[in-house]
Coordinates of C-alpha atoms and ligand atoms in Angstrom, one line a residue:
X1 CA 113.3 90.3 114.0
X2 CA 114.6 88.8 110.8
X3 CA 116.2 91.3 108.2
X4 CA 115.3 89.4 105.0
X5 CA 113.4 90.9 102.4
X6 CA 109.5 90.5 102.2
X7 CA 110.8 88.5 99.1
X8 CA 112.5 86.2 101.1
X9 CA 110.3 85.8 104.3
X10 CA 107.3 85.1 101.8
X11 CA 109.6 81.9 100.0
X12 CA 111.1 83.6 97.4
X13 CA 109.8 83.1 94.0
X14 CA 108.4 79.7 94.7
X15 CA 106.8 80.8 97.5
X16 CA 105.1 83.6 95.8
X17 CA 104.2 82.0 92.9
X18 CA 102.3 79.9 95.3
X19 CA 100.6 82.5 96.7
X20 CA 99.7 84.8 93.1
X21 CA 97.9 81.2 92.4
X22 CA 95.8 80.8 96.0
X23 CA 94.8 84.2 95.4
X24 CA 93.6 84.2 91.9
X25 CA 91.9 80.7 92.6
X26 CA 90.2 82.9 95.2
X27 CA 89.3 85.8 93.2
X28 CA 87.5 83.1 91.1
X29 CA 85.2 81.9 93.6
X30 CA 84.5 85.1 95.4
X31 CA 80.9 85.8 94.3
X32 CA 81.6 89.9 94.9
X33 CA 84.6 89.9 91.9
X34 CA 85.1 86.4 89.6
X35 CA 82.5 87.9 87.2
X36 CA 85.9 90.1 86.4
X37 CA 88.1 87.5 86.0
X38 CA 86.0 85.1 83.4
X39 CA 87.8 86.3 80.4
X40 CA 91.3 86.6 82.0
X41 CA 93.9 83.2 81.2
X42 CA 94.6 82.1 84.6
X43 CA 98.3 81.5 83.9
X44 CA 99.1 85.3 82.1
X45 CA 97.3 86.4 85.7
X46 CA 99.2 84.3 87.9
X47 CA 102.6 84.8 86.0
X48 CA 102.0 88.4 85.9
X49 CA 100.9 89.0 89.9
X50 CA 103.7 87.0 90.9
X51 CA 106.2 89.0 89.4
X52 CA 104.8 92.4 90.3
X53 CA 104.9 91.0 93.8
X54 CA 108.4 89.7 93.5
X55 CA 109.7 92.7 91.7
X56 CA 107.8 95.1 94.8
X57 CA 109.2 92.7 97.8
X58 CA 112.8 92.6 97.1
X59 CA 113.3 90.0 94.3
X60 CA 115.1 90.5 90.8
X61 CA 112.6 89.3 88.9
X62 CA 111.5 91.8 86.1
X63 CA 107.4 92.6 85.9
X64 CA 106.1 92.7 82.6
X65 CA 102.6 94.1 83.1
X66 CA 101.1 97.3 83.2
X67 CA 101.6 99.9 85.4
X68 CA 98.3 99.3 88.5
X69 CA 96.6 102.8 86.8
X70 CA 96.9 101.3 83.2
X71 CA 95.8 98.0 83.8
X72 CA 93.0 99.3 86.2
X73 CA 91.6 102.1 84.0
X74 CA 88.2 101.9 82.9
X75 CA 86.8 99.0 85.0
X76 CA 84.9 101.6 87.5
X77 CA 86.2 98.9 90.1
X78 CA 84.1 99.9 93.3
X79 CA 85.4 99.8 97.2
X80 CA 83.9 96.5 97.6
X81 CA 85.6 94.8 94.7
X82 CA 88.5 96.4 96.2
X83 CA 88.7 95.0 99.8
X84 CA 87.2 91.6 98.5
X85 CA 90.6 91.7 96.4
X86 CA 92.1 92.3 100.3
X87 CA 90.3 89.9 102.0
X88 CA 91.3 87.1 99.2
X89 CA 94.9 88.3 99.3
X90 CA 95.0 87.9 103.4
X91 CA 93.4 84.7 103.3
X92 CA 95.7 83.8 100.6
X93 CA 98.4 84.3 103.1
X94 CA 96.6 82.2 106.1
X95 CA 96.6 79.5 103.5
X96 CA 100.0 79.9 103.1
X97 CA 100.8 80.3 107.0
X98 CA 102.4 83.8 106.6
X99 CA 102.8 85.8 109.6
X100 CA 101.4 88.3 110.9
X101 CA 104.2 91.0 110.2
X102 CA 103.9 89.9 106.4
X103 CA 100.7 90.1 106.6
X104 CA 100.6 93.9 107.5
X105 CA 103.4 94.9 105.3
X106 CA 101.2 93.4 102.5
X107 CA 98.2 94.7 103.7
X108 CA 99.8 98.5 103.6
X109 CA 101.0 97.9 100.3
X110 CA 97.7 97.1 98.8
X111 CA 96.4 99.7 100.5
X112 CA 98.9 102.6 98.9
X113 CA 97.9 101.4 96.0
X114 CA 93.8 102.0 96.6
X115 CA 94.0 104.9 94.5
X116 CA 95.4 103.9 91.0
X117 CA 92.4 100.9 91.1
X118 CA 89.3 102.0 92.8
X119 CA 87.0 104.5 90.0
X120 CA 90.0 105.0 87.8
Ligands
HEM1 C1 96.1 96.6 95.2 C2 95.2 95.8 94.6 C3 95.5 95.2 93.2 C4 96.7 94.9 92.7 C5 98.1 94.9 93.3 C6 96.4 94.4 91.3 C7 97.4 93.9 90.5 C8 97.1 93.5 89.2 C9 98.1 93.1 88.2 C10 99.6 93.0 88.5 C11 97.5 92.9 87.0 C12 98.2 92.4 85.7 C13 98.3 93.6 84.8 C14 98.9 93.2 83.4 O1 98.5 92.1 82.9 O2 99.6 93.9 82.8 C15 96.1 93.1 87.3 C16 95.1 92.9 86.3 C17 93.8 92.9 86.6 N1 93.2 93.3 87.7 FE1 94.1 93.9 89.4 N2 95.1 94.5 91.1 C18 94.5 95.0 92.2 C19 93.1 95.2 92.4 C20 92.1 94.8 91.6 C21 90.7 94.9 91.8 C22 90.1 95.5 93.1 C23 90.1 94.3 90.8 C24 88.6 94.2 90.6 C25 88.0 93.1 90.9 C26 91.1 93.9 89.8 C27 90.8 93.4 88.6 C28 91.8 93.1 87.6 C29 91.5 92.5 86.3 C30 90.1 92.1 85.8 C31 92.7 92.4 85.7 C32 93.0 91.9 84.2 C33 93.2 90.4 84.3 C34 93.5 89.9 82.9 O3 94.6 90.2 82.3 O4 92.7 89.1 82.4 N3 92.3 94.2 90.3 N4 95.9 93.5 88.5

């Protein structure tokens, strides 16, 4: 099994950045959450995912943003909005042709987090 970092197996920042926009272009056709996203500017989103994602799987990068209870707080986001964010972030990564080990370590990452988004 390869060593490399999740950073590295998912493309490295390329290949992330890629997937930050596959999933936000999802978010903003998934009838249960883009009613969330209608004010956001796609790019501070996109720029902002991918580096909390780069930053949590190994890579350099620096991420700018809030921390997930800050930036969560006050939406009264519910369990559904929560795994429709899941389900657009795994088929984010079929899109993308990740495998299935990424696929879990990602899945059990947004999953540790659960509690700092959903009714905060
Ligand atoms: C584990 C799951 C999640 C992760 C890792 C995550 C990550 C993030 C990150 C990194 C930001 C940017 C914060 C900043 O700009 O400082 C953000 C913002 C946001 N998140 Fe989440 N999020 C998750 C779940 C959710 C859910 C379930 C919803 C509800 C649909 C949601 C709605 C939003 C909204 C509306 C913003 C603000 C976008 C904007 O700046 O316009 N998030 N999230």
């Amino acid at each position: 099994m390869s060593d490399e970092s999740l950073y590295d197996r998912l493309g490295a920042h390329e290949g992330i950045s890629a997937l930050a926009r596959t999933v936000f272009n999802n978010h903003c056709s998934n009838e249960v959450i883009k009613n969330r996203y209608v004010k956001s500017d796609p790019e501070n989103v996109v720029q902002k995912v991918t580096e909390f994602m780069c930053a949590g799987f190994g890579g350099k990068e620096e991420y700018t943003g809030e921390d997930m209870l800050t930036a969560h707080t006050g939406m009264n986001i519910s369990d559904e909005e929560f795994n429709a964010v899941v389900e657009d972030v795994m088929k984010a990564l079929d899109t993308h042709e990740a495998g299935q080990r990424e696929k879990d370590e990602i899945l059990a990452a947004l999953w540790s987090m659960r509690g700092e988004i959903v009714h905060v």
